[in-house]
Coordinates of C-alpha atoms and ligand atoms in Angstrom, one line a residue:
M100 CA -19.8 86.0 -10.4
L101 CA -23.3 87.4 -11.8
N102 CA -22.5 89.5 -15.0
G103 CA -25.9 91.1 -15.3
N104 CA -27.8 87.2 -15.9
V105 CA -25.0 86.2 -17.0
L106 CA -22.9 83.5 -15.2
D107 CA -18.9 84.0 -15.7
G108 CA -17.2 81.2 -15.2
K109 CA -14.1 82.4 -15.7
A110 CA -14.0 84.6 -12.9
L111 CA -14.8 81.9 -11.3
A112 CA -13.0 79.4 -12.2
S113 CA -10.2 82.1 -10.8
K114 CA -11.5 82.3 -7.2
V115 CA -12.2 77.9 -6.9
R116 CA -8.5 78.4 -8.5
T117 CA -7.6 80.7 -5.7
E118 CA -9.1 78.8 -3.4
V119 CA -7.4 75.3 -4.0
K120 CA -4.3 77.1 -4.1
E121 CA -4.5 78.0 -0.4
R122 CA -5.2 74.1 0.6
V123 CA -2.6 73.3 -1.3
D124 CA -0.4 75.4 0.4
A125 CA -1.6 73.8 3.8
F126 CA -1.0 70.5 2.4
I127 CA 2.5 71.0 1.3
S128 CA 3.3 72.7 5.7
R129 CA 0.9 69.9 7.0
H130 CA 3.0 67.1 4.9
G131 CA 6.3 68.3 3.3
R132 CA 5.5 67.2 -0.2
A133 CA 2.8 68.8 -2.8
P134 CA -0.1 67.0 -4.2
G135 CA 0.8 65.9 -6.8
L136 CA -1.1 65.5 -10.5
D137 CA 0.1 62.8 -13.4
V138 CA -1.4 63.5 -16.8
I139 CA -0.9 60.6 -19.3
L140 CA -1.1 61.8 -23.3
V141 CA -0.9 58.2 -25.8
G142 CA -0.4 59.7 -29.7
E143 CA -0.8 63.9 -30.7
N144 CA -4.2 64.6 -31.2
A145 CA -3.9 68.3 -32.0
A146 CA -6.6 69.1 -29.2
S147 CA -5.8 66.7 -26.4
V148 CA -2.1 68.3 -26.6
V149 CA -3.1 71.8 -25.8
Y150 CA -5.9 70.4 -23.1
T151 CA -3.0 68.2 -21.6
R152 CA -0.4 71.0 -21.7
N153 CA -2.9 73.4 -20.1
K154 CA -4.0 70.9 -17.2
E155 CA -0.3 70.6 -16.6
K156 CA 0.6 73.9 -16.8
A157 CA -3.1 75.0 -14.7
A158 CA -1.6 72.3 -11.8
K159 CA 1.5 74.3 -11.3
E160 CA -0.2 77.7 -11.3
V161 CA -1.8 76.7 -7.9
G162 CA 1.9 74.2 -6.5
I163 CA 0.4 71.4 -7.4
R164 CA 3.2 69.4 -9.1
G165 CA 2.0 68.1 -12.2
V166 CA 3.6 66.0 -14.5
L167 CA 2.3 64.4 -18.4
H168 CA 4.1 61.8 -19.4
T169 CA 3.5 61.8 -22.8
L170 CA 3.6 57.9 -24.5
A171 CA 3.9 57.7 -28.6
G172 CA 0.5 56.5 -30.6
A173 CA 2.6 53.4 -30.9
T174 CA 2.1 52.6 -27.4
T175 CA 0.4 49.8 -26.9
E176 CA -2.5 48.7 -24.1
A177 CA -0.2 46.7 -22.0
E178 CA 2.4 49.2 -21.9
L179 CA 0.1 51.8 -20.6
L180 CA -1.1 49.9 -18.4
K181 CA 2.0 49.1 -16.8
K182 CA 2.5 52.4 -16.4
I183 CA -0.4 53.4 -14.7
D184 CA 0.4 50.9 -12.2
Q185 CA 3.5 52.2 -11.3
L186 CA 1.5 55.5 -11.3
N187 CA -1.1 53.6 -8.4
R188 CA 2.1 52.8 -6.4
D189 CA 4.1 56.1 -6.7
P190 CA 3.1 57.4 -3.4
N191 CA 3.8 61.2 -4.4
V192 CA 1.1 60.6 -7.0
D193 CA -2.5 61.7 -5.8
G194 CA -4.4 62.2 -9.0
I195 CA -4.0 59.7 -12.6
L196 CA -5.6 61.2 -15.5
V197 CA -5.6 60.0 -18.7
Q198 CA -6.7 62.2 -21.4
L199 CA -9.5 60.9 -23.5
P200 CA -10.0 59.6 -26.2
L201 CA -7.5 56.9 -26.5
P202 CA -5.9 55.3 -29.9
K203 CA -8.6 53.2 -31.4
H204 CA -6.3 49.9 -30.2
I205 CA -6.8 50.4 -27.0
N206 CA -9.9 50.1 -25.3
E207 CA -10.5 53.0 -22.9
M208 CA -12.6 51.2 -20.5
R209 CA -9.9 48.7 -19.3
V210 CA -7.7 52.0 -19.1
L211 CA -10.2 53.8 -17.1
D212 CA -10.8 50.7 -14.6
A213 CA -6.9 50.4 -14.0
I214 CA -6.9 53.8 -12.3
D215 CA -6.8 53.4 -8.5
P216 CA -10.3 54.9 -7.6
G217 CA -8.8 56.5 -4.9
K218 CA -6.5 58.5 -7.5
D219 CA -9.4 58.5 -10.3
V220 CA -9.1 62.3 -10.2
D221 CA -11.7 62.2 -13.1
G222 CA -14.5 60.4 -11.0
F223 CA -14.7 57.9 -14.2
H224 CA -14.1 54.6 -12.6
P225 CA -16.7 52.5 -11.4
I226 CA -16.3 52.8 -8.2
N227 CA -16.3 56.8 -7.8
A228 CA -19.7 56.5 -9.8
G229 CA -21.0 53.5 -7.4
L230 CA -20.3 55.8 -4.5
L231 CA -21.8 58.8 -6.4
S232 CA -25.0 57.2 -6.9
S233 CA -25.3 55.6 -3.8
G234 CA -24.6 59.4 -1.9
R235 CA -21.3 58.9 -0.5
P236 CA -18.2 60.0 -0.6
S237 CA -16.4 59.8 -3.5
L238 CA -13.6 61.9 -6.3
V239 CA -16.6 63.5 -8.7
P240 CA -16.6 63.8 -12.4
C241 CA -15.4 68.0 -13.0
T242 CA -17.5 69.4 -15.2
P243 CA -20.3 68.0 -12.9
M244 CA -19.0 69.8 -10.0
G245 CA -18.3 72.9 -12.0
C246 CA -21.5 73.0 -13.1
M247 CA -23.1 72.2 -9.2
R248 CA -21.1 75.6 -8.4
L249 CA -22.1 77.7 -11.2
L250 CA -25.7 76.8 -9.5
A251 CA -24.2 77.6 -6.0
E252 CA -22.8 81.2 -7.1
A253 CA -26.3 82.3 -8.7
D254 CA -28.1 81.2 -5.6
V255 CA -30.4 78.8 -7.9
S256 CA -32.6 76.9 -4.9
L257 CA -32.6 73.6 -6.4
E258 CA -34.8 71.8 -3.2
G259 CA -38.0 70.9 -5.1
A260 CA -37.0 72.3 -8.6
N261 CA -37.8 70.7 -11.2
A262 CA -34.4 70.3 -13.2
V263 CA -33.6 69.0 -16.7
V264 CA -31.0 67.6 -17.7
L265 CA -30.0 66.6 -21.2
G266 CA -27.5 64.1 -22.4
R267 CA -27.2 61.0 -20.5
S268 CA -23.1 60.2 -20.3
N269 CA -21.5 58.8 -17.7
I270 CA -18.8 61.8 -17.5
V271 CA -21.4 64.5 -17.9
G272 CA -25.1 64.1 -18.0
K273 CA -25.7 61.2 -15.3
P274 CA -23.2 62.2 -12.7
V275 CA -25.1 65.9 -12.7
A276 CA -28.2 64.4 -12.9
Q277 CA -27.4 62.1 -9.3
L278 CA -25.9 65.6 -7.9
L279 CA -28.7 67.8 -8.8
L280 CA -30.6 64.7 -6.7
H281 CA -29.0 64.6 -4.0
K282 CA -29.3 68.6 -3.3
H283 CA -33.3 67.5 -3.2
A284 CA -34.3 68.4 -6.7
T285 CA -36.9 66.5 -8.7
V286 CA -34.7 65.5 -12.2
T287 CA -35.2 64.5 -15.3
I288 CA -32.8 62.9 -17.4
A289 CA -33.3 63.7 -21.7
H290 CA -31.6 62.0 -24.5
S291 CA -32.0 61.5 -27.8
R292 CA -34.4 59.0 -27.7
T293 CA -36.3 61.5 -25.5
R294 CA -39.9 62.2 -27.2
D295 CA -40.9 66.5 -27.0
L296 CA -37.8 68.0 -26.1
P297 CA -38.8 71.8 -26.1
A298 CA -41.3 70.9 -23.6
L299 CA -40.2 68.7 -21.5
C300 CA -37.3 71.8 -21.9
R301 CA -40.1 74.4 -20.9
T302 CA -41.2 72.4 -17.5
A303 CA -37.2 72.6 -16.4
D304 CA -36.1 75.8 -13.5
V305 CA -33.2 74.7 -13.8
L306 CA -31.8 72.8 -17.7
V307 CA -28.6 71.6 -18.3
A308 CA -27.5 71.4 -21.7
A309 CA -24.9 68.5 -22.5
V310 CA -26.3 66.6 -25.6
G311 CA -22.8 68.1 -28.4
R312 CA -25.6 69.8 -30.3
A313 CA -24.9 73.5 -31.8
E314 CA -27.4 76.3 -30.2
L315 CA -30.1 73.1 -30.3
V316 CA -32.0 74.9 -27.2
R317 CA -33.9 77.7 -29.1
R318 CA -35.9 80.7 -26.6
D319 CA -39.2 79.1 -26.8
W320 CA -37.7 76.1 -25.1
V321 CA -36.8 77.7 -21.6
K322 CA -38.9 78.8 -19.5
A323 CA -39.1 82.3 -18.4
G324 CA -36.6 82.8 -15.3
A325 CA -35.4 79.2 -15.3
V326 CA -30.9 79.0 -15.0
V327 CA -29.6 77.1 -17.9
I328 CA -26.6 75.7 -17.6
D329 CA -24.8 75.3 -21.0
V330 CA -21.9 72.2 -21.0
G331 CA -21.9 72.0 -24.5
I332 CA -18.7 73.0 -26.8
N333 CA -19.6 72.8 -30.8
R334 CA -17.1 73.4 -33.1
V335 CA -18.9 75.5 -36.3
V336 CA -18.1 77.8 -39.2
R337 CA -19.9 81.3 -39.1
E338 CA -19.3 83.9 -41.7
G339 CA -16.4 81.4 -43.2
K340 CA -14.8 81.3 -39.5
S341 CA -14.3 78.9 -36.8
V342 CA -15.8 79.5 -33.8
L343 CA -16.8 77.7 -30.3
V344 CA -21.0 77.7 -29.1
G345 CA -22.9 75.5 -27.2
D346 CA -26.1 73.8 -26.8
V347 CA -27.6 76.4 -25.9
L348 CA -29.0 79.5 -28.6
F349 CA -27.1 81.9 -25.9
E350 CA -28.3 85.1 -27.3
E351 CA -32.2 84.0 -27.9
V352 CA -32.3 82.3 -24.4
K353 CA -30.9 85.3 -22.6
E354 CA -33.4 86.9 -22.5
V355 CA -35.8 84.9 -20.9
A356 CA -33.2 82.7 -18.8
R357 CA -32.9 84.2 -15.0
A358 CA -29.5 83.4 -15.4
I359 CA -27.0 81.8 -17.9
T360 CA -23.7 80.2 -18.9
P361 CA -22.0 81.7 -22.1
V362 CA -19.8 79.8 -24.3
P363 CA -17.4 79.9 -24.5
G364 CA -16.3 81.1 -20.5
G365 CA -18.9 79.3 -18.8
V366 CA -18.5 75.6 -17.8
G367 CA -15.3 75.3 -19.6
P368 CA -13.3 77.0 -17.4
M369 CA -14.2 75.4 -13.8
T370 CA -13.9 71.9 -15.1
I371 CA -10.3 72.5 -15.1
A372 CA -10.5 74.4 -11.3
Y373 CA -12.5 71.3 -10.5
L374 CA -9.8 68.7 -11.9
L375 CA -7.0 71.1 -9.6
S376 CA -9.6 70.7 -6.9
N377 CA -10.2 67.1 -7.4
T378 CA -6.3 66.9 -6.8
V379 CA -6.5 68.2 -3.3
D380 CA -9.4 66.2 -2.5
A381 CA -7.5 62.8 -3.6
A382 CA -4.3 63.8 -2.0
V383 CA -5.8 65.4 1.4
A384 CA -7.8 61.5 1.3
R385 CA -5.0 59.3 1.0
A386 CA -2.7 61.8 3.5
A387 CA -5.8 60.5 6.4
T388 CA -5.5 57.0 5.7
Ligands
LIG458 P1 -21.9 62.3 -25.2 O1 -22.0 62.6 -26.7 O2 -21.2 61.5 -24.4 O3 -23.7 62.1 -25.1 C1 -24.7 63.0 -25.5 C2 -25.4 62.8 -25.1 O4 -27.0 63.7 -25.6 C3 -26.2 61.3 -25.4 O5 -26.8 61.1 -23.5 C4 -27.1 61.9 -26.1 O6 -28.2 60.7 -26.4 C5 -28.0 62.9 -26.0 N1 -28.5 63.3 -27.3 C6 -27.0 63.5 -28.1 N2 -28.3 64.8 -29.4 C7 -29.0 64.7 -28.8 C8 -30.3 65.4 -29.3 N3 -30.8 65.6 -30.4 N4 -31.4 65.4 -28.5 C9 -31.2 65.0 -27.3 N5 -30.0 63.9 -26.9 C10 -29.4 63.8 -27.4 O7 -21.6 63.4 -24.9 P2 -21.0 64.3 -23.8 O8 -21.6 64.5 -22.4 O9 -19.2 63.8 -23.4 O10 -20.3 65.8 -23.9 C11 -21.9 66.9 -23.9 C12 -21.3 68.4 -24.8 O11 -20.6 68.4 -23.9 C13 -20.2 68.1 -25.7 O12 -20.0 68.8 -26.2 C14 -18.8 67.8 -25.0 O13 -17.5 68.7 -26.2 C15 -19.2 69.2 -24.0 N6 -18.7 68.6 -22.4 C16 -17.5 69.8 -22.6 C17 -16.8 69.6 -21.0 C18 -16.3 71.5 -21.0 O14 -15.6 71.2 -19.7 N7 -17.2 72.3 -20.8 C19 -16.7 68.9 -20.5 C20 -17.0 67.4 -21.2 C21 -17.7 67.4 -22.2 P3 -28.2 59.1 -26.4 O15 -27.6 58.4 -25.0 O16 -29.5 58.5 -27.0 O17 -27.2 58.8 -27.8

């Protein structure tokens, strides 16, 4: 999926979805039901409405029973917890995803902690985070899974490589660092207090940028021949138009990187593909118990 030195996440995501579809078909013939993914949306955040519809649609396209539960913005935390409890108990539900952000009156951590870890297809539950950090099988956050598949596809040898991860969030930075470590990379996690970020980045054979700062990473931050995975999604205005850019200045860094993901069309499509893959993993694991 390398186009010159550009890693085509859209094409790779389509390949992953085909693989998922084959696994869904096999699951259906073996168990007589489709894997189920239930997505909960609270309120009407415009971006979240689009994301959740896309997730439901993507699930259905590969044969997963995708259900979108749209709850009013005034839904209380107790009502949401009750809904999660109901889905936790439903044997036909394999994956539960609560779309973030939640309205301010709801405690996000309490809600995410209420999801059955075996159905936690976002991989955000502390049990799954703990299993990942112990190197044990778990449901792993989708974006980091997508990043690792992109690296695998670019045939990047990670053993002994210097990997620098920009960002330490529980959703991207920390889990991607864990996965790189499991592949025997030497991993450094950088954040907003890191000193001399450009110099640190120049040591990287593999650079994963997940900071949410438009085009922070410039050409002179990147070692020639490095592989660059850009997780960032930032909306900026260019020549009067609203456009999406990553955390990496693509046109500059493309000149020096051995491989680089574009924004859009890089990590983004991989995230949703791995949500589907996690749903099948959860279904298979639950069916085996
Ligand atoms: P968070 O805001 O949770 O974390 C950002 C991290 O970047 C923090 O650790 C922060 O440091 C660090 N950071 C911020 N500014 C700087 C800086 N100037 N220099 C160094 N480090 C900095 O973001 P997420 O991890 O949730 O997301 C990161 C980006 O990835 C966003 O653009 C988001 O939209 C995108 N994203 C894309 C996805 C996809 O599917 N492609 C999925 C998820 C996210 P500190 O901890 O010190 O504050």
